[in-house]
Short mmCIF file of C-alpha atoms in Angstrom, two decimals:
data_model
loop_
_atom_site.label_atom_id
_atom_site.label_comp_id
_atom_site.label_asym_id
_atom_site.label_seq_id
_atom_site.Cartn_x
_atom_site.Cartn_y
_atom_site.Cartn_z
CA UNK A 18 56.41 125.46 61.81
CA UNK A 19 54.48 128.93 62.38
CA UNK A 20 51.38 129.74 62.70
CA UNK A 21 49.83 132.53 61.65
CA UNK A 22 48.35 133.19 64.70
CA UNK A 23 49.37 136.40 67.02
CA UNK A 24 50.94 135.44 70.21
CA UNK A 25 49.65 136.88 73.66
CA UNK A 26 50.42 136.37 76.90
CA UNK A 27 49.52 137.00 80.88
CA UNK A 28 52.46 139.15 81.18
CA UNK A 29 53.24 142.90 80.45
CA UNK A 30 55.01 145.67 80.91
CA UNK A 31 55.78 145.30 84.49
CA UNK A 32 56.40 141.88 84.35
CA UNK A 33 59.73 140.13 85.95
CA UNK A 34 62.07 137.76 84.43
CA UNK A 35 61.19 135.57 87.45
CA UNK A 36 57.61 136.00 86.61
CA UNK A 37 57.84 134.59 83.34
CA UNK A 38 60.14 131.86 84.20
CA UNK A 39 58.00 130.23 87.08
CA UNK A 40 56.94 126.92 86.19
CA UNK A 41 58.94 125.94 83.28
CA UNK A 42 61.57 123.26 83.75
CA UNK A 43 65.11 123.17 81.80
CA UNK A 44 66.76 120.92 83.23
CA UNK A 45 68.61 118.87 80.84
CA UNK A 46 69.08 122.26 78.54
CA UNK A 47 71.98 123.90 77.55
CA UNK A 48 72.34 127.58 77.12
CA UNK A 49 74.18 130.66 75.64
CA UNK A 50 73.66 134.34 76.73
CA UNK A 51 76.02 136.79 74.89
CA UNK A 52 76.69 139.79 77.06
CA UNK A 53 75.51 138.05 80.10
CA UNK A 54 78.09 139.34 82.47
CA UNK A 55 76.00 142.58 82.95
CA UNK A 56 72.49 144.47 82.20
CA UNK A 57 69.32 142.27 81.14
CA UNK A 58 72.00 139.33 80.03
CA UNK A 59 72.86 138.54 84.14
CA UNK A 60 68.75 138.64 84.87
CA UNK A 61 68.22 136.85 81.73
CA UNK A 62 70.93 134.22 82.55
CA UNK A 63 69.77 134.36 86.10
CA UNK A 64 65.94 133.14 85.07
CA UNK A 65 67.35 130.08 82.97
CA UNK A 66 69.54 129.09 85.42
CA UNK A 67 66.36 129.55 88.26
CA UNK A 68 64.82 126.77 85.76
CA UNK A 69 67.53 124.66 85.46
CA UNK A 70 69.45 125.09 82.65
CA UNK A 71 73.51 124.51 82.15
CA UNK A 72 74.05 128.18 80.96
CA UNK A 73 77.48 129.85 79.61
CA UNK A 74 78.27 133.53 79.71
CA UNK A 75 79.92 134.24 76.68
CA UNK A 76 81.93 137.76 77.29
CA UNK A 77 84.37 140.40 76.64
CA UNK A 78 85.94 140.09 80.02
CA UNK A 79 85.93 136.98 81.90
CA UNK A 80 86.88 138.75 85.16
CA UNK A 81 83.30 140.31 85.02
CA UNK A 82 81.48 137.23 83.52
CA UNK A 83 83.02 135.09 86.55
CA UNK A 84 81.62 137.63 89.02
CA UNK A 85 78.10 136.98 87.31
CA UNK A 86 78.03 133.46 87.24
CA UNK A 87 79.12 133.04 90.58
CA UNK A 88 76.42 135.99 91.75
CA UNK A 89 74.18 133.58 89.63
CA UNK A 90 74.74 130.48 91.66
CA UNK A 91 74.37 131.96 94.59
CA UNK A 92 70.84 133.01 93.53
CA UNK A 93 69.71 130.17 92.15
CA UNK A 94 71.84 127.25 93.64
CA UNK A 95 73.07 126.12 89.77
CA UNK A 96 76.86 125.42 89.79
CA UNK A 97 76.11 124.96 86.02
CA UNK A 98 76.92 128.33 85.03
CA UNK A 99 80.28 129.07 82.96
CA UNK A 100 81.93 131.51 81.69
CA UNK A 101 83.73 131.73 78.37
CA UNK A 102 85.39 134.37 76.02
CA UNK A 103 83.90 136.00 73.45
CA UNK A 104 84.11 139.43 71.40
CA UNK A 105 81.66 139.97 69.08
CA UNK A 106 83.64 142.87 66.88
CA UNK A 107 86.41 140.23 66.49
CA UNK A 108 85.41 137.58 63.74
CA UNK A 109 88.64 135.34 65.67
CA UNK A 110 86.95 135.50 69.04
CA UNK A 111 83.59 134.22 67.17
CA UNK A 112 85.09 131.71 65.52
CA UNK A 113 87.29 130.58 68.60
CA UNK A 114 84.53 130.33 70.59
CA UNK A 115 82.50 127.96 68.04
CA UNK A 116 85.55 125.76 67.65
CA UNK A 117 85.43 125.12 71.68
CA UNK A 118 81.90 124.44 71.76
CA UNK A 119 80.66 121.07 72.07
CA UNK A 120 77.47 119.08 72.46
CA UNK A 121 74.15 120.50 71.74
CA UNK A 122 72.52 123.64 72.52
CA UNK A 123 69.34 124.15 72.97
CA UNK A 124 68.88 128.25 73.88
CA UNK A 125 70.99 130.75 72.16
CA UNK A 126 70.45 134.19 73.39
CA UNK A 127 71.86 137.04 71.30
CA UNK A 128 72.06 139.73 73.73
CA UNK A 129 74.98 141.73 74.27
CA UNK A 130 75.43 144.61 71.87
CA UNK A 131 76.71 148.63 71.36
CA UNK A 132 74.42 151.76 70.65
CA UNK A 133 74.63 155.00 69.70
CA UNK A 134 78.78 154.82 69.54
CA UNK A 135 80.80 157.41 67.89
CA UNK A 136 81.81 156.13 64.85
CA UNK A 137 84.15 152.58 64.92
CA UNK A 138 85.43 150.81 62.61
CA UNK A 139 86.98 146.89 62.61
CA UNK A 140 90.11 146.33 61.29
CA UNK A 141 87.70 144.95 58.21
CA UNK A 142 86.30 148.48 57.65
CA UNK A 143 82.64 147.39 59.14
CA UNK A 144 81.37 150.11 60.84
CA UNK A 145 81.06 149.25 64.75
CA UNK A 146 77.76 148.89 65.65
CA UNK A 147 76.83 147.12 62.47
CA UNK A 148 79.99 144.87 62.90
CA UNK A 149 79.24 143.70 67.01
CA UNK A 150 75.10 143.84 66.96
CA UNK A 151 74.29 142.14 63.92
CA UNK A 152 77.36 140.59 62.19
CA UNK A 153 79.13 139.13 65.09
CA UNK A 154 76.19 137.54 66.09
CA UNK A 155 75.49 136.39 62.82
CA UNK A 156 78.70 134.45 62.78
CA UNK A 157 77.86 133.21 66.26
CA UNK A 158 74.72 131.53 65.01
CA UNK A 159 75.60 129.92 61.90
CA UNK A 160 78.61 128.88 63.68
CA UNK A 161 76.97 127.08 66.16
CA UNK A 162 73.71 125.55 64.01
CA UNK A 163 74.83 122.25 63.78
CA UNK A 164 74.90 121.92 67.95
CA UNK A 165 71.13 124.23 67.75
CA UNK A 166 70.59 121.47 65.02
CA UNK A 167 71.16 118.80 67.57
CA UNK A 168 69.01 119.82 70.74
CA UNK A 169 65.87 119.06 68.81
CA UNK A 170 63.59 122.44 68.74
CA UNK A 171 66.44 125.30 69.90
CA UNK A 172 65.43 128.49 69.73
CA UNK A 173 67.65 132.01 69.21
CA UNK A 174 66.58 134.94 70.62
CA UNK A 175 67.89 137.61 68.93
CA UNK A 176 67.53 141.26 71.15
CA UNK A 177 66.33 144.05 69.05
CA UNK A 178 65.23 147.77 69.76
CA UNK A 179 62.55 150.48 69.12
CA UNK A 180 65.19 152.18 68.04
CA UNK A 181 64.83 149.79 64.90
CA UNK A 182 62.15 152.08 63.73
CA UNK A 183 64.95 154.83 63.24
CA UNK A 184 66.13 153.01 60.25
CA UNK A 185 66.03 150.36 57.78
CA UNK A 186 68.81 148.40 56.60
CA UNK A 187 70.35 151.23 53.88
CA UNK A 188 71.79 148.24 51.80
CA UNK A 189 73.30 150.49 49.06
CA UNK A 190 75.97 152.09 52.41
CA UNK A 191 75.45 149.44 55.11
CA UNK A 192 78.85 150.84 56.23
CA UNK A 193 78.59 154.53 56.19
CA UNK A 194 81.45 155.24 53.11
CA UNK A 195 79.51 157.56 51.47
CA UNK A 196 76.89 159.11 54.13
CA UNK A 197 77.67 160.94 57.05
CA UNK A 198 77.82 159.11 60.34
CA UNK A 199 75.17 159.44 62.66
CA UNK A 200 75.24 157.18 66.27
CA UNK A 201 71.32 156.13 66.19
CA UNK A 202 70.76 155.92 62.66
CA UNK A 203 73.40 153.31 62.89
CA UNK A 204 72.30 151.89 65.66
CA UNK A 205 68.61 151.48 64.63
CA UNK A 206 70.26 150.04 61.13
CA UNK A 207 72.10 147.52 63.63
CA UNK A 208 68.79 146.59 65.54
CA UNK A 209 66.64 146.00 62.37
CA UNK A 210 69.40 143.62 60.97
CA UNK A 211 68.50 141.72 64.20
CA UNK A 212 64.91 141.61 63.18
CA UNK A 213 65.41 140.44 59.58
CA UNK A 214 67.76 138.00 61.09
CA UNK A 215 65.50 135.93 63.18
CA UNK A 216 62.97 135.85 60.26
CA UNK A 217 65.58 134.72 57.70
CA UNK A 218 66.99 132.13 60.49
CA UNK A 219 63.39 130.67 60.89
CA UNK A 220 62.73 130.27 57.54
CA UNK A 221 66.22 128.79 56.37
CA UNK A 222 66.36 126.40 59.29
CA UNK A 223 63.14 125.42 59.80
CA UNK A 224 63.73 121.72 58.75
CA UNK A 225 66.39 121.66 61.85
CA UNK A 226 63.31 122.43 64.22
CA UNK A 227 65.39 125.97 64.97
CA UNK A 228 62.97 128.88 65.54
CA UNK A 229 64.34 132.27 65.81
CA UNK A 230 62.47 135.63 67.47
CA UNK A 231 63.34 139.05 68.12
CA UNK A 232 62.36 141.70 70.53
CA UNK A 233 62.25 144.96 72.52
CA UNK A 234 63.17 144.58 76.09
CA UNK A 235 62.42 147.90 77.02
CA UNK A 236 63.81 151.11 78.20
CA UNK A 237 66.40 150.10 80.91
CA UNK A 238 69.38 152.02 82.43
CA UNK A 239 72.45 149.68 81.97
CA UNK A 240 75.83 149.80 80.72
CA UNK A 241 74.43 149.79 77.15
CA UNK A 242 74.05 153.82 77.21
CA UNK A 243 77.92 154.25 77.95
CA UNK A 244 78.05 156.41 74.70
CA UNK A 245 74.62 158.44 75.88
CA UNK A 246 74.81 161.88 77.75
CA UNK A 247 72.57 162.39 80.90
CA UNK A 248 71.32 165.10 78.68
CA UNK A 249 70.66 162.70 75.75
CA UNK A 250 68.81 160.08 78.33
CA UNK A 251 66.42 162.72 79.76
CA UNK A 252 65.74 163.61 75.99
CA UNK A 253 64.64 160.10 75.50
CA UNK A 254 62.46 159.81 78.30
CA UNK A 255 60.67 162.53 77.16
CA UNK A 256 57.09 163.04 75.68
CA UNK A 257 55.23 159.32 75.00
CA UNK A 258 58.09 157.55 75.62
CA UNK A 259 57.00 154.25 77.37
CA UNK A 260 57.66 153.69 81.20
CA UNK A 261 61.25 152.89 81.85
CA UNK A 262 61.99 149.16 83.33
CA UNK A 263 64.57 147.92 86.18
CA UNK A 264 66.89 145.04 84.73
CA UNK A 265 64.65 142.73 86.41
CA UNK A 266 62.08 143.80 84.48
CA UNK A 267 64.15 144.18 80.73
CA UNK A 268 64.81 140.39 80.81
CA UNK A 269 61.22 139.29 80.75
CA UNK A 270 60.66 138.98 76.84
CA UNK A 271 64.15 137.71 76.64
CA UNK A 272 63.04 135.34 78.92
CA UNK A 273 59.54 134.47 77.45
CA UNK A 274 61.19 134.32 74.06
CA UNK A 275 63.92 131.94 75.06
CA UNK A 276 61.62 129.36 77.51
CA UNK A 277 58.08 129.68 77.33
CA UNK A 278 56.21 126.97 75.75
CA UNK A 279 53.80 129.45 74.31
CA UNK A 280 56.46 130.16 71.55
CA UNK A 281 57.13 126.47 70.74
CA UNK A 282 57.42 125.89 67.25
CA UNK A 283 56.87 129.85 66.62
CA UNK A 284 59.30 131.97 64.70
CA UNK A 285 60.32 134.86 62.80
CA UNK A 286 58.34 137.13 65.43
CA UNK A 287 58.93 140.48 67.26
CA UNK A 288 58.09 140.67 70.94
CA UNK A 289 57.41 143.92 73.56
CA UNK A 290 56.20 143.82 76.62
CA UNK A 291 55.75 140.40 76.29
CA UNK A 292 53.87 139.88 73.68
CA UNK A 293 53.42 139.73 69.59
CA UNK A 294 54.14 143.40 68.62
CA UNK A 295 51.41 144.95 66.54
CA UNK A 296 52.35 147.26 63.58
CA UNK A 297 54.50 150.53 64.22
CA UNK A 298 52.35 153.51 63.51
CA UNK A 299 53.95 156.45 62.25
CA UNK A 300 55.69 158.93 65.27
CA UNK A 301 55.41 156.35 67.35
CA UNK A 302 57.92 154.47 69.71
CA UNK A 303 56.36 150.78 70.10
CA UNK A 304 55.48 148.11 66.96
CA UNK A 305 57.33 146.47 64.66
CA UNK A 306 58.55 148.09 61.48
CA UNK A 307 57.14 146.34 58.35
CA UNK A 308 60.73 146.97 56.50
CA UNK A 309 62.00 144.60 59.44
CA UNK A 310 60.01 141.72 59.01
CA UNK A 311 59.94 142.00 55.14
CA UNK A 312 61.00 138.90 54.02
CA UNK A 313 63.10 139.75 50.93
CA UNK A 314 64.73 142.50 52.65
CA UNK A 315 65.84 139.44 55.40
CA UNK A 316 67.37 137.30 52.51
CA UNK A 317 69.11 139.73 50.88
CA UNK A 318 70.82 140.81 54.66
CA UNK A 319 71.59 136.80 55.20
CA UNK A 320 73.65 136.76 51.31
CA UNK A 321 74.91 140.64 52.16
CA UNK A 322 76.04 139.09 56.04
CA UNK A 323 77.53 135.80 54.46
CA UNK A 324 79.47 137.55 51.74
CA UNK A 325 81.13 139.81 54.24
CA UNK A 326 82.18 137.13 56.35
CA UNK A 327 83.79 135.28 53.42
CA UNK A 328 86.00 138.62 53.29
#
């Protein structure tokens, strides 16, 4: 199904979720964006729709996601753009929103997520940002793989971080019982179980013609940094931090990953700027870690993930 082959593109940094999306037709596909009521999920959602596609907003607050889609038909001139519930910290919600699905679907976007919370806990003890960015969405997927199973060559794209290189998955305290809290580590534990997610997904359903990638959209001012201080932000913009993006801008490789043909058949990749990430080096803040591609460390997340839902 993959190819060993890095992938590279004629976008970068600067590039535009409209940029990438010129030229490819989806009509006739069906869509999910988590989170898409806000932030990169609206541009992202807004760039599918632009090409066609039937897309649902799956969101906390419907209010919001209703504003979005209708913003999003304005913009595009697709009245195929819905709007249904979802919570990702609430295994019901997940669940709920699997049963009501029906028909194929063809572009799953995991995209909405938490960082750098204080410390939350579900009513199953999961610590919060754990819980929402990786296991929520891991329910959301295997929930809905028999309707990716059906579209014939779905892809997931599952959004990731830089801030994955702050930490591996710690399997032997996933949930922080016996180490101290701390908001990024967490996070960045969250953001490489994306990673190890889409390589596990691509390899386990690769005889359903499902690919799975991950990726760094960039350094973008949304509603994502509601737990971050001013002070915090200008800390993280400092020294060789790259470029900040707009929103436009921190939907491209969401984009590229979800609908560009130069990904067909590719999976169990990590994309910045647009392209195949190369190898973090150490003290920087772009690459891929090689903890979050490792492929035993990916299994052993999928059993850990499954188990926990099981309760």
């Amino acid at each position: 199904m993959t190819t060993s082959k890095s992938i590279t593109t004629s976008f970068a940094h600067t590039s535009t979720a409209m940029d990438v999306i010129k030229g490819v037709d989806l009509v006739g596909r069906r869509a999910i964006v988590t989170g898409g009521s806000s932030g990169i999920g609206v541009e992202t959602a807004r760039a599918l729709a632009s090409a066609g596609a039937e897309v649902t907003l799956a969101v906390r607050n419907p209010d919001a996601g209703q504003k979005a889609a209708n913003d999003i038909t304005g913009t595009t001139g697709n009245d195929r753009v819905m709007v249904a519930p979802l919570d990702l910290a609430d295994q019901d919600s997940v669940a709920d929103f699997v049963a009501n699905w029906d028909g194929p679907l063809h572009i799953l976007v995991n995209n909405a997520g938490i960082m750098a919370s204080p410390e939350m806990r579900t009513p199953q003890g999961w610590e919060m940002q754990f819980a929402t960015n990786h296991l929520g969405h891991f329910a959301l997927a295997t929930g809905l793989r028999p309707a990716l199973a059906a579209s014939g060559g779905a892809r997931i794209v599952s959004v990731s971080s830089a801030a994955h290189l702050r930490s591996p998955v710690v399997f032997d305290d996933i949930q922080y019982e016996r180490r101290e809290y701390e908001p990024w580590q967490a996070y960045g534990q969250s953001k490489t179980a994306n990673v190890l997610f889409a390589v596990e997904a691509s390899r386990r359903w690769a005889d359903d013609d499902i690919t799975a990638n991950s990726l760094m959209p960039g350094a973008i001012q949304t509603n994502l940094q509601r737990y971050v201080s001013e002070e915090e932000l200008n800390r993280l913009r400092a020294g060789n931090a790259p470029a900040w993006k707009t929103v436009e801008q921190g939907a491209a490789t969401s984009v590229l990953v979800a609908a560009s043909p130069l990904l067909d058949g590719v999976g169990g990749r990590y994309f910045e700027d647009c392209q195949q990430a190369a190898p973090a080096q150490p003290g920087g803040r772009t690459g891929v870690a090689d903890y979050a591609l490792d492929p035993e460390a990916a299994e052993r997340l999928w059993k850990v993930s499954t188990d926990l839902l099981k309760g």
